[in-house]
Amino acid sequence: MTFNIKDLRIGIIGLGYVGLPLAVEFGRKFPTVGLDVKESRIAELSRGVDSTLEVSDKELSSVANLDFTANISDLADSNFYIVTVPTPVGNDNRPILSPLRSASEAISSVLKKGDIVVYESTVYPGATEEFCVPFLEEGSGLTMNEDFHVGYSPERINPGDKQHRLPSILKVTAGSTPEAADYIDSVYRSIITAGTHKASSIKVAEAAKVIENTQRDVNIALVNELAMIFERMDIDTEEVLEAAGTKWNFLPFRPGLVGGHCIGVDPYYLTYKAQQLGYHPQMILAGRRINDNMPLYVTSRIIKKMIAAGIQPLDARVLVLGLTFKENCPDVRNTKVVDIIRELASYGADVDVHDPWVDAAEAKDQYDLDLVKSPEQGAYDVVVIAVSHDEFCELGEEGIRAFGKADSLLYDVKYLLPKDKSDDRL
């Protein structure tokens, strides 16, 4: 089977933080159609608006070769499909693969001989060939590596990061045959200025993706545990890390909340597969337990500080600044700030949440939270800096403390302020 990049027609399934930047970059060079199951998402993109803020309105409107649709039949003319659907975990921390299955089944209805299907969604090693391909084959009546080929190129998008964008992030690629791997690699090299790394197999590429975030998760868990130990020793964690960081090879991790759709999720895909194979991961799951419990630890710190200051949690007014899982980004998926909010509320506190980056309707829909657009001045017993948005940085200590009463407490989860400018910090 021969491949010709000149005849490339791209179809992208999933137009979120990963899929839309891909669609824009490919649409600059090749005929590209982006599909999303949300009609509202297609409507806003067709108007030239991206609510995720990953692509500017100007960028979106400048791409001539890009169309959007919610109908898979509109991708029937494509010959290179890219799947970028979400792969979350459930309440039991087991992978939810239904979006992958739906995407694969949809593609199978338009799959033709000579086509290629590349998956970018994070999965456990083996999922592309063991889980996704059977749906492609069953729905199309075609056979992998005889009639069509598959590949894997893990996404590396960092939401909200305007410095490290898709073209400037080196891309890992892999294919189901050496020839397909070469072609897939050449397709991505056409838009990735940072270059590509062609893995020897799809499983290697899948494994590389899942350990990128597992490594970060374990390292953050270590410093989170150190923070809990140093609290009992009455030692400031940040001062310890600054001192240790004077050594050239000390890794600059900081304690904090671990949410979002990558670090707090991807390790469970690896542990799920490991357990299927009879191995019970220890370090990875220990790190997950520590990081998942950090909201409870932060809340206990706040409550203890309140009681010590004579502020009763029951009916105390608390302002939480920030809801997203990271700064300068509207993404609220798997945000751990919600756990702090709920835990404070369980003590009887009256909690207001303010985040200028979050769509109020989305906060209500996902977490049943009514955001405060403009917090009252001088009204709160406690102010919690949960996310270090630029807007909060610009307020500084004086602006943030202005939300509190004269004897209020300021707790800094994000080390946004110097040590002597807050009453306590993680």
PDB file of N, CA and C in Angstrom, residues 32-125:
ATOM      1  N   THR A  32      -9.271  19.962   5.783  1.00  0.00           N
ATOM      2  CA  THR A  32      -9.475  19.405   7.123  1.00  0.00           C
ATOM      3  C   THR A  32     -10.912  19.618   7.571  1.00  0.00           C
ATOM      4  N   VAL A  33     -11.485  18.562   8.152  1.00  0.00           N
ATOM      5  CA  VAL A  33     -12.826  18.659   8.727  1.00  0.00           C
ATOM      6  C   VAL A  33     -12.734  18.215  10.180  1.00  0.00           C
ATOM      7  N   GLY A  34     -13.241  19.050  11.082  1.00  0.00           N
ATOM      8  CA  GLY A  34     -13.255  18.720  12.497  1.00  0.00           C
ATOM      9  C   GLY A  34     -14.648  18.372  12.960  1.00  0.00           C
ATOM     10  N   LEU A  35     -14.754  17.275  13.704  1.00  0.00           N
ATOM     11  CA  LEU A  35     -16.055  16.813  14.191  1.00  0.00           C
ATOM     12  C   LEU A  35     -16.095  16.850  15.714  1.00  0.00           C
ATOM     13  N   ASP A  36     -17.221  17.294  16.243  1.00  0.00           N
ATOM     14  CA  ASP A  36     -17.473  17.211  17.685  1.00  0.00           C
ATOM     15  C   ASP A  36     -18.940  16.868  17.885  1.00  0.00           C
ATOM     16  N   VAL A  37     -19.213  16.056  18.903  1.00  0.00           N
ATOM     17  CA  VAL A  37     -20.592  15.613  19.114  1.00  0.00           C
ATOM     18  C   VAL A  37     -21.449  16.714  19.732  1.00  0.00           C
ATOM     19  N   LYS A  38     -20.821  17.746  20.288  1.00  0.00           N
ATOM     20  CA  LYS A  38     -21.567  18.843  20.903  1.00  0.00           C
ATOM     21  C   LYS A  38     -21.947  19.871  19.833  1.00  0.00           C
ATOM     22  N   GLU A  39     -23.240  19.998  19.590  1.00  0.00           N
ATOM     23  CA  GLU A  39     -23.710  20.963  18.597  1.00  0.00           C
ATOM     24  C   GLU A  39     -23.315  22.385  18.984  1.00  0.00           C
ATOM     25  N   SER A  40     -23.317  22.682  20.297  1.00  0.00           N
ATOM     26  CA  SER A  40     -22.968  24.024  20.753  1.00  0.00           C
ATOM     27  C   SER A  40     -21.514  24.344  20.451  1.00  0.00           C
ATOM     28  N   ARG A  41     -20.649  23.318  20.526  1.00  0.00           N
ATOM     29  CA  ARG A  41     -19.233  23.524  20.216  1.00  0.00           C
ATOM     30  C   ARG A  41     -19.059  23.824  18.724  1.00  0.00           C
ATOM     31  N   ILE A  42     -19.755  23.090  17.878  1.00  0.00           N
ATOM     32  CA  ILE A  42     -19.681  23.336  16.433  1.00  0.00           C
ATOM     33  C   ILE A  42     -20.206  24.727  16.110  1.00  0.00           C
ATOM     34  N   ALA A  43     -21.265  25.138  16.780  1.00  0.00           N
ATOM     35  CA  ALA A  43     -21.858  26.448  16.513  1.00  0.00           C
ATOM     36  C   ALA A  43     -20.880  27.568  16.848  1.00  0.00           C
ATOM     37  N   GLU A  44     -20.195  27.472  18.011  1.00  0.00           N
ATOM     38  CA  GLU A  44     -19.274  28.547  18.388  1.00  0.00           C
ATOM     39  C   GLU A  44     -18.041  28.573  17.481  1.00  0.00           C
ATOM     40  N   LEU A  45     -17.529  27.396  17.123  1.00  0.00           N
ATOM     41  CA  LEU A  45     -16.368  27.351  16.243  1.00  0.00           C
ATOM     42  C   LEU A  45     -16.721  27.878  14.856  1.00  0.00           C
ATOM     43  N   SER A  46     -17.917  27.588  14.393  1.00  0.00           N
ATOM     44  CA  SER A  46     -18.352  28.087  13.085  1.00  0.00           C
ATOM     45  C   SER A  46     -18.474  29.609  13.090  1.00  0.00           C
ATOM     46  N   ARG A  47     -18.701  30.180  14.284  1.00  0.00           N
ATOM     47  CA  ARG A  47     -18.744  31.645  14.428  1.00  0.00           C
ATOM     48  C   ARG A  47     -17.344  32.233  14.593  1.00  0.00           C
ATOM     49  N   GLY A  48     -16.330  31.351  14.676  1.00  0.00           N
ATOM     50  CA  GLY A  48     -14.974  31.830  14.863  1.00  0.00           C
ATOM     51  C   GLY A  48     -14.601  32.088  16.305  1.00  0.00           C
ATOM     52  N   VAL A  49     -15.252  31.377  17.236  1.00  0.00           N
ATOM     53  CA  VAL A  49     -15.006  31.577  18.662  1.00  0.00           C
ATOM     54  C   VAL A  49     -14.603  30.259  19.305  1.00  0.00           C
ATOM     55  N   ASP A  50     -13.535  30.289  20.109  1.00  0.00           N
ATOM     56  CA  ASP A  50     -13.084  29.111  20.847  1.00  0.00           C
ATOM     57  C   ASP A  50     -13.180  29.397  22.340  1.00  0.00           C
ATOM     58  N   SER A  51     -14.120  28.772  23.024  1.00  0.00           N
ATOM     59  CA  SER A  51     -14.330  29.023  24.449  1.00  0.00           C
ATOM     60  C   SER A  51     -13.209  28.461  25.314  1.00  0.00           C
ATOM     61  N   THR A  52     -12.397  27.548  24.776  1.00  0.00           N
ATOM     62  CA  THR A  52     -11.272  27.020  25.553  1.00  0.00           C
ATOM     63  C   THR A  52     -10.100  27.994  25.559  1.00  0.00           C
ATOM     64  N   LEU A  53     -10.125  28.967  24.660  1.00  0.00           N
ATOM     65  CA  LEU A  53      -9.086  29.996  24.542  1.00  0.00           C
ATOM     66  C   LEU A  53      -7.741  29.458  24.094  1.00  0.00           C
ATOM     67  N   GLU A  54      -7.721  28.236  23.569  1.00  0.00           N
ATOM     68  CA  GLU A  54      -6.470  27.680  23.050  1.00  0.00           C
ATOM     69  C   GLU A  54      -6.120  28.280  21.699  1.00  0.00           C
ATOM     70  N   VAL A  55      -7.138  28.662  20.949  1.00  0.00           N
ATOM     71  CA  VAL A  55      -6.948  29.264  19.627  1.00  0.00           C
ATOM     72  C   VAL A  55      -7.646  30.617  19.616  1.00  0.00           C
ATOM     73  N   SER A  56      -6.955  31.644  19.180  1.00  0.00           N
ATOM     74  CA  SER A  56      -7.549  32.981  19.151  1.00  0.00           C
ATOM     75  C   SER A  56      -8.587  33.072  18.031  1.00  0.00           C
ATOM     76  N   ASP A  57      -9.487  34.020  18.172  1.00  0.00           N
ATOM     77  CA  ASP A  57     -10.511  34.226  17.135  1.00  0.00           C
ATOM     78  C   ASP A  57      -9.852  34.544  15.797  1.00  0.00           C
ATOM     79  N   LYS A  58      -8.763  35.301  15.834  1.00  0.00           N
ATOM     80  CA  LYS A  58      -8.061  35.672  14.610  1.00  0.00           C
ATOM     81  C   LYS A  58      -7.473  34.441  13.926  1.00  0.00           C
ATOM     82  N   GLU A  59      -6.845  33.564  14.730  1.00  0.00           N
ATOM     83  CA  GLU A  59      -6.276  32.337  14.165  1.00  0.00           C
ATOM     84  C   GLU A  59      -7.360  31.480  13.546  1.00  0.00           C
ATOM     85  N   LEU A  60      -8.461  31.361  14.262  1.00  0.00           N
ATOM     86  CA  LEU A  60      -9.545  30.489  13.817  1.00  0.00           C
ATOM     87  C   LEU A  60     -10.141  30.970  12.502  1.00  0.00           C
ATOM     88  N   SER A  61     -10.311  32.258  12.392  1.00  0.00           N
ATOM     89  CA  SER A  61     -10.938  32.808  11.182  1.00  0.00           C
ATOM     90  C   SER A  61      -9.992  32.855   9.985  1.00  0.00           C
ATOM     91  N   SER A  62      -8.694  32.673  10.245  1.00  0.00           N
ATOM     92  CA  SER A  62      -7.718  32.792   9.153  1.00  0.00           C
ATOM     93  C   SER A  62      -7.448  31.479   8.430  1.00  0.00           C
ATOM     94  N   VAL A  63      -8.035  30.382   8.903  1.00  0.00           N
ATOM     95  CA  VAL A  63      -7.787  29.062   8.306  1.00  0.00           C
ATOM     96  C   VAL A  63      -8.850  28.783   7.248  1.00  0.00           C
ATOM     97  N   ALA A  64      -8.430  28.762   6.007  1.00  0.00           N
ATOM     98  CA  ALA A  64      -9.392  28.630   4.900  1.00  0.00           C
ATOM     99  C   ALA A  64      -9.815  27.196   4.640  1.00  0.00           C
ATOM    100  N   ASN A  65      -8.940  26.232   4.972  1.00  0.00           N
ATOM    101  CA  ASN A  65      -9.184  24.828   4.619  1.00  0.00           C
ATOM    102  C   ASN A  65      -9.811  24.018   5.739  1.00  0.00           C
ATOM    103  N   LEU A  66     -10.542  24.674   6.640  1.00  0.00           N
ATOM    104  CA  LEU A  66     -11.068  23.999   7.824  1.00  0.00           C
ATOM    105  C   LEU A  66     -12.574  24.157   7.926  1.00  0.00           C
ATOM    106  N   ASP A  67     -13.268  23.026   8.058  1.00  0.00           N
ATOM    107  CA  ASP A  67     -14.718  23.022   8.263  1.00  0.00           C
ATOM    108  C   ASP A  67     -15.050  22.271   9.542  1.00  0.00           C
ATOM    109  N   PHE A  68     -16.220  22.577  10.114  1.00  0.00           N
ATOM    110  CA  PHE A  68     -16.648  21.937  11.357  1.00  0.00           C
ATOM    111  C   PHE A  68     -18.001  21.271  11.151  1.00  0.00           C
ATOM    112  N   THR A  69     -18.190  20.148  11.838  1.00  0.00           N
ATOM    113  CA  THR A  69     -19.439  19.406  11.686  1.00  0.00           C
ATOM    114  C   THR A  69     -19.686  18.531  12.910  1.00  0.00           C
ATOM    115  N   ALA A  70     -20.945  18.129  13.066  1.00  0.00           N
ATOM    116  CA  ALA A  70     -21.313  17.161  14.092  1.00  0.00           C
ATOM    117  C   ALA A  70     -21.777  15.853  13.454  1.00  0.00           C
ATOM    118  N   ASN A  71     -21.604  15.762  12.143  1.00  0.00           N
ATOM    119  CA  ASN A  71     -22.082  14.602  11.385  1.00  0.00           C
ATOM    120  C   ASN A  71     -20.908  13.842  10.794  1.00  0.00           C
ATOM    121  N   ILE A  72     -20.738  12.596  11.170  1.00  0.00           N
ATOM    122  CA  ILE A  72     -19.602  11.785  10.721  1.00  0.00           C
ATOM    123  C   ILE A  72     -19.593  11.618   9.212  1.00  0.00           C
ATOM    124  N   SER A  73     -20.736  11.678   8.563  1.00  0.00           N
ATOM    125  CA  SER A  73     -20.774  11.504   7.112  1.00  0.00           C
ATOM    126  C   SER A  73     -20.022  12.619   6.388  1.00  0.00           C
ATOM    127  N   ASP A  74     -19.857  13.753   7.055  1.00  0.00           N
ATOM    128  CA  ASP A  74     -19.118  14.860   6.451  1.00  0.00           C
ATOM    129  C   ASP A  74     -17.617  14.595   6.419  1.00  0.00           C
ATOM    130  N   LEU A  75     -17.184  13.516   7.083  1.00  0.00           N
ATOM    131  CA  LEU A  75     -15.769  13.132   7.072  1.00  0.00           C
ATOM    132  C   LEU A  75     -15.513  11.972   6.125  1.00  0.00           C
ATOM    133  N   ALA A  76     -16.507  11.602   5.336  1.00  0.00           N
ATOM    134  CA  ALA A  76     -16.395  10.421   4.485  1.00  0.00           C
ATOM    135  C   ALA A  76     -15.298  10.555   3.443  1.00  0.00           C
ATOM    136  N   ASP A  77     -14.963  11.772   3.059  1.00  0.00           N
ATOM    137  CA  ASP A  77     -13.936  11.989   2.046  1.00  0.00           C
ATOM    138  C   ASP A  77     -12.526  12.015   2.650  1.00  0.00           C
ATOM    139  N   SER A  78     -12.432  11.991   3.968  1.00  0.00           N
ATOM    140  CA  SER A  78     -11.120  12.027   4.628  1.00  0.00           C
ATOM    141  C   SER A  78     -10.391  10.703   4.430  1.00  0.00           C
ATOM    142  N   ASN A  79      -9.067  10.748   4.494  1.00  0.00           N
ATOM    143  CA  ASN A  79      -8.289   9.511   4.425  1.00  0.00           C
ATOM    144  C   ASN A  79      -7.260   9.401   5.549  1.00  0.00           C
ATOM    145  N   PHE A  80      -7.264  10.397   6.437  1.00  0.00           N
ATOM    146  CA  PHE A  80      -6.345  10.389   7.579  1.00  0.00           C
ATOM    147  C   PHE A  80      -7.129  10.918   8.778  1.00  0.00           C
ATOM    148  N   TYR A  81      -7.564   9.983   9.636  1.00  0.00           N
ATOM    149  CA  TYR A  81      -8.406  10.335  10.773  1.00  0.00           C
ATOM    150  C   TYR A  81      -7.565  10.451  12.052  1.00  0.00           C
ATOM    151  N   ILE A  82      -7.858  11.451  12.850  1.00  0.00           N
ATOM    152  CA  ILE A  82      -7.154  11.639  14.124  1.00  0.00           C
ATOM    153  C   ILE A  82      -8.199  11.710  15.234  1.00  0.00           C
ATOM    154  N   VAL A  83      -8.048  10.860  16.240  1.00  0.00           N
ATOM    155  CA  VAL A  83      -9.007  10.777  17.348  1.00  0.00           C
ATOM    156  C   VAL A  83      -8.431  11.493  18.566  1.00  0.00           C
ATOM    157  N   THR A  84      -9.150  12.517  19.040  1.00  0.00           N
ATOM    158  CA  THR A  84      -8.678  13.291  20.189  1.00  0.00           C
ATOM    159  C   THR A  84      -9.779  13.420  21.245  1.00  0.00           C
ATOM    160  N   VAL A  85     -10.535  12.358  21.441  1.00  0.00           N
ATOM    161  CA  VAL A  85     -11.626  12.399  22.422  1.00  0.00           C
ATOM    162  C   VAL A  85     -11.063  12.242  23.836  1.00  0.00           C
ATOM    163  N   PRO A  86     -11.795  12.689  24.855  1.00  0.00           N
ATOM    164  CA  PRO A  86     -11.306  12.565  26.234  1.00  0.00           C
ATOM    165  C   PRO A  86     -11.296  11.128  26.700  1.00  0.00           C
ATOM    166  N   THR A  87     -10.370  10.809  27.604  1.00  0.00           N
ATOM    167  CA  THR A  87     -10.294   9.485  28.227  1.00  0.00           C
ATOM    168  C   THR A  87     -10.195   9.667  29.731  1.00  0.00           C
ATOM    169  N   PRO A  88     -11.323   9.911  30.387  1.00  0.00           N
ATOM    170  CA  PRO A  88     -11.325  10.130  31.836  1.00  0.00           C
ATOM    171  C   PRO A  88     -11.329   8.824  32.615  1.00  0.00           C
ATOM    172  N   VAL A  89     -11.410   8.937  33.928  1.00  0.00           N
ATOM    173  CA  VAL A  89     -11.616   7.772  34.783  1.00  0.00           C
ATOM    174  C   VAL A  89     -12.910   7.983  35.560  1.00  0.00           C
ATOM    175  N   GLY A  90     -13.493   6.893  36.017  1.00  0.00           N
ATOM    176  CA  GLY A  90     -14.731   6.975  36.783  1.00  0.00           C
ATOM    177  C   GLY A  90     -14.471   7.188  38.261  1.00  0.00           C
ATOM    178  N   ASN A  91     -15.535   7.137  39.047  1.00  0.00           N
ATOM    179  CA  ASN A  91     -15.401   7.305  40.497  1.00  0.00           C
ATOM    180  C   ASN A  91     -14.565   6.209  41.132  1.00  0.00           C
ATOM    181  N   ASP A  92     -14.473   5.074  40.449  1.00  0.00           N
ATOM    182  CA  ASP A  92     -13.653   3.969  40.943  1.00  0.00           C
ATOM    183  C   ASP A  92     -12.234   4.022  40.374  1.00  0.00           C
ATOM    184  N   ASN A  93     -11.909   5.107  39.671  1.00  0.00           N
ATOM    185  CA  ASN A  93     -10.589   5.321  39.061  1.00  0.00           C
ATOM    186  C   ASN A  93     -10.247   4.303  37.973  1.00  0.00           C
ATOM    187  N   ARG A  94     -11.264   3.706  37.399  1.00  0.00           N
ATOM    188  CA  ARG A  94     -11.060   2.806  36.267  1.00  0.00           C
ATOM    189  C   ARG A  94     -11.282   3.591  34.966  1.00  0.00           C
ATOM    190  N   PRO A  95     -10.505   3.288  33.927  1.00  0.00           N
ATOM    191  CA  PRO A  95     -10.625   4.026  32.665  1.00  0.00           C
ATOM    192  C   PRO A  95     -12.031   3.970  32.079  1.00  0.00           C
ATOM    193  N   ILE A  96     -12.490   5.110  31.589  1.00  0.00           N
ATOM    194  CA  ILE A  96     -13.753   5.190  30.860  1.00  0.00           C
ATOM    195  C   ILE A  96     -13.409   5.244  29.371  1.00  0.00           C
ATOM    196  N   LEU A  97     -13.635   4.154  28.675  1.00  0.00           N
ATOM    197  CA  LEU A  97     -13.225   4.027  27.276  1.00  0.00           C
ATOM    198  C   LEU A  97     -14.376   4.233  26.291  1.00  0.00           C
ATOM    199  N   SER A  98     -15.567   4.569  26.810  1.00  0.00           N
ATOM    200  CA  SER A  98     -16.721   4.717  25.923  1.00  0.00           C
ATOM    201  C   SER A  98     -16.522   5.807  24.863  1.00  0.00           C
ATOM    202  N   PRO A  99     -15.861   6.938  25.156  1.00  0.00           N
ATOM    203  CA  PRO A  99     -15.630   7.912  24.071  1.00  0.00           C
ATOM    204  C   PRO A  99     -14.760   7.341  22.951  1.00  0.00           C
ATOM    205  N   LEU A 100     -13.757   6.538  23.311  1.00  0.00           N
ATOM    206  CA  LEU A 100     -12.916   5.900  22.298  1.00  0.00           C
ATOM    207  C   LEU A 100     -13.717   4.918  21.455  1.00  0.00           C
ATOM    208  N   ARG A 101     -14.572   4.164  22.117  1.00  0.00           N
ATOM    209  CA  ARG A 101     -15.402   3.202  21.378  1.00  0.00           C
ATOM    210  C   ARG A 101     -16.342   3.942  20.413  1.00  0.00           C
ATOM    211  N   SER A 102     -16.992   5.003  20.893  1.00  0.00           N
ATOM    212  CA  SER A 102     -17.918   5.758  20.039  1.00  0.00           C
ATOM    213  C   SER A 102     -17.197   6.359  18.837  1.00  0.00           C
ATOM    214  N   ALA A 103     -16.005   6.900  19.081  1.00  0.00           N
ATOM    215  CA  ALA A 103     -15.236   7.495  17.986  1.00  0.00           C
ATOM    216  C   ALA A 103     -14.826   6.442  16.967  1.00  0.00           C
ATOM    217  N   SER A 104     -14.384   5.282  17.461  1.00  0.00           N
ATOM    218  CA  SER A 104     -13.954   4.203  16.570  1.00  0.00           C
ATOM    219  C   SER A 104     -15.118   3.673  15.743  1.00  0.00           C
ATOM    220  N   GLU A 105     -16.266   3.519  16.385  1.00  0.00           N
ATOM    221  CA  GLU A 105     -17.447   3.036  15.672  1.00  0.00           C
ATOM    222  C   GLU A 105     -17.891   4.050  14.616  1.00  0.00           C
ATOM    223  N   ALA A 106     -17.814   5.326  14.969  1.00  0.00           N
ATOM    224  CA  ALA A 106     -18.198   6.354  13.996  1.00  0.00           C
ATOM    225  C   ALA A 106     -17.273   6.336  12.781  1.00  0.00           C
ATOM    226  N   ILE A 107     -15.982   6.246  13.021  1.00  0.00           N
ATOM    227  CA  ILE A 107     -15.014   6.208  11.916  1.00  0.00           C
ATOM    228  C   ILE A 107     -15.225   4.972  11.060  1.00  0.00           C
ATOM    229  N   SER A 108     -15.569   3.850  11.701  1.00  0.00           N
ATOM    230  CA  SER A 108     -15.748   2.601  10.947  1.00  0.00           C
ATOM    231  C   SER A 108     -16.842   2.727   9.893  1.00  0.00           C
ATOM    232  N   SER A 109     -17.779   3.644  10.111  1.00  0.00           N
ATOM    233  CA  SER A 109     -18.887   3.792   9.158  1.00  0.00           C
ATOM    234  C   SER A 109     -18.458   4.507   7.878  1.00  0.00           C
ATOM    235  N   VAL A 110     -17.295   5.164   7.922  1.00  0.00           N
ATOM    236  CA  VAL A 110     -16.813   5.872   6.722  1.00  0.00           C
ATOM    237  C   VAL A 110     -15.413   5.409   6.311  1.00  0.00           C
ATOM    238  N   LEU A 111     -14.870   4.429   7.016  1.00  0.00           N
ATOM    239  CA  LEU A 111     -13.506   3.954   6.758  1.00  0.00           C
ATOM    240  C   LEU A 111     -13.417   3.254   5.399  1.00  0.00           C
ATOM    241  N   LYS A 112     -12.344   3.549   4.656  1.00  0.00           N
ATOM    242  CA  LYS A 112     -12.161   2.987   3.318  1.00  0.00           C
ATOM    243  C   LYS A 112     -10.782   2.336   3.208  1.00  0.00           C
ATOM    244  N   LYS A 113     -10.592   1.565   2.175  1.00  0.00           N
ATOM    245  CA  LYS A 113      -9.280   0.981   1.923  1.00  0.00           C
ATOM    246  C   LYS A 113      -8.262   2.097   1.691  1.00  0.00           C
ATOM    247  N   GLY A 114      -7.109   1.948   2.307  1.00  0.00           N
ATOM    248  CA  GLY A 114      -6.047   2.934   2.171  1.00  0.00           C
ATOM    249  C   GLY A 114      -6.050   4.016   3.242  1.00  0.00           C
ATOM    250  N   ASP A 115      -7.097   4.051   4.081  1.00  0.00           N
ATOM    251  CA  ASP A 115      -7.188   5.076   5.123  1.00  0.00           C
ATOM    252  C   ASP A 115      -6.258   4.775   6.297  1.00  0.00           C
ATOM    253  N   ILE A 116      -5.989   5.817   7.078  1.00  0.00           N
ATOM    254  CA  ILE A 116      -5.189   5.688   8.296  1.00  0.00           C
ATOM    255  C   ILE A 116      -5.962   6.333   9.441  1.00  0.00           C
ATOM    256  N   VAL A 117      -5.943   5.681  10.597  1.00  0.00           N
ATOM    257  CA  VAL A 117      -6.581   6.212  11.802  1.00  0.00           C
ATOM    258  C   VAL A 117      -5.512   6.345  12.887  1.00  0.00           C
ATOM    259  N   VAL A 118      -5.327   7.559  13.362  1.00  0.00           N
ATOM    260  CA  VAL A 118      -4.334   7.819  14.411  1.00  0.00           C
ATOM    261  C   VAL A 118      -5.048   8.246  15.687  1.00  0.00           C
ATOM    262  N   TYR A 119      -4.668   7.653  16.803  1.00  0.00           N
ATOM    263  CA  TYR A 119      -5.240   8.011  18.101  1.00  0.00           C
ATOM    264  C   TYR A 119      -4.261   8.903  18.869  1.00  0.00           C
ATOM    265  N   GLU A 120      -4.801   9.963  19.461  1.00  0.00           N
ATOM    266  CA  GLU A 120      -3.991  10.845  20.298  1.00  0.00           C
ATOM    267  C   GLU A 120      -4.433  10.794  21.759  1.00  0.00           C
ATOM    268  N   SER A 121      -5.601  10.262  22.025  1.00  0.00           N
ATOM    269  CA  SER A 121      -6.112  10.197  23.388  1.00  0.00           C
ATOM    270  C   SER A 121      -5.206   9.332  24.261  1.00  0.00           C
ATOM    271  N   THR A 122      -5.063   9.734  25.511  1.00  0.00           N
ATOM    272  CA  THR A 122      -4.239   8.968  26.442  1.00  0.00           C
ATOM    273  C   THR A 122      -4.910   7.637  26.777  1.00  0.00           C
ATOM    274  N   VAL A 123      -4.143   6.552  26.653  1.00  0.00           N
ATOM    275  CA  VAL A 123      -4.667   5.208  26.912  1.00  0.00           C
ATOM    276  C   VAL A 123      -3.589   4.373  27.607  1.00  0.00           C
ATOM    277  N   TYR A 124      -3.957   3.181  28.042  1.00  0.00           N
ATOM    278  CA  TYR A 124      -2.958   2.255  28.570  1.00  0.00           C
ATOM    279  C   TYR A 124      -2.243   1.580  27.402  1.00  0.00           C
ATOM    280  N   PRO A 125      -1.015   1.133  27.586  1.00  0.00           N
ATOM    281  CA  PRO A 125      -0.285   0.462  26.496  1.00  0.00           C
ATOM    282  C   PRO A 125      -1.057  -0.743  25.967  1.00  0.00           C
TER     283      PRO A 125
END
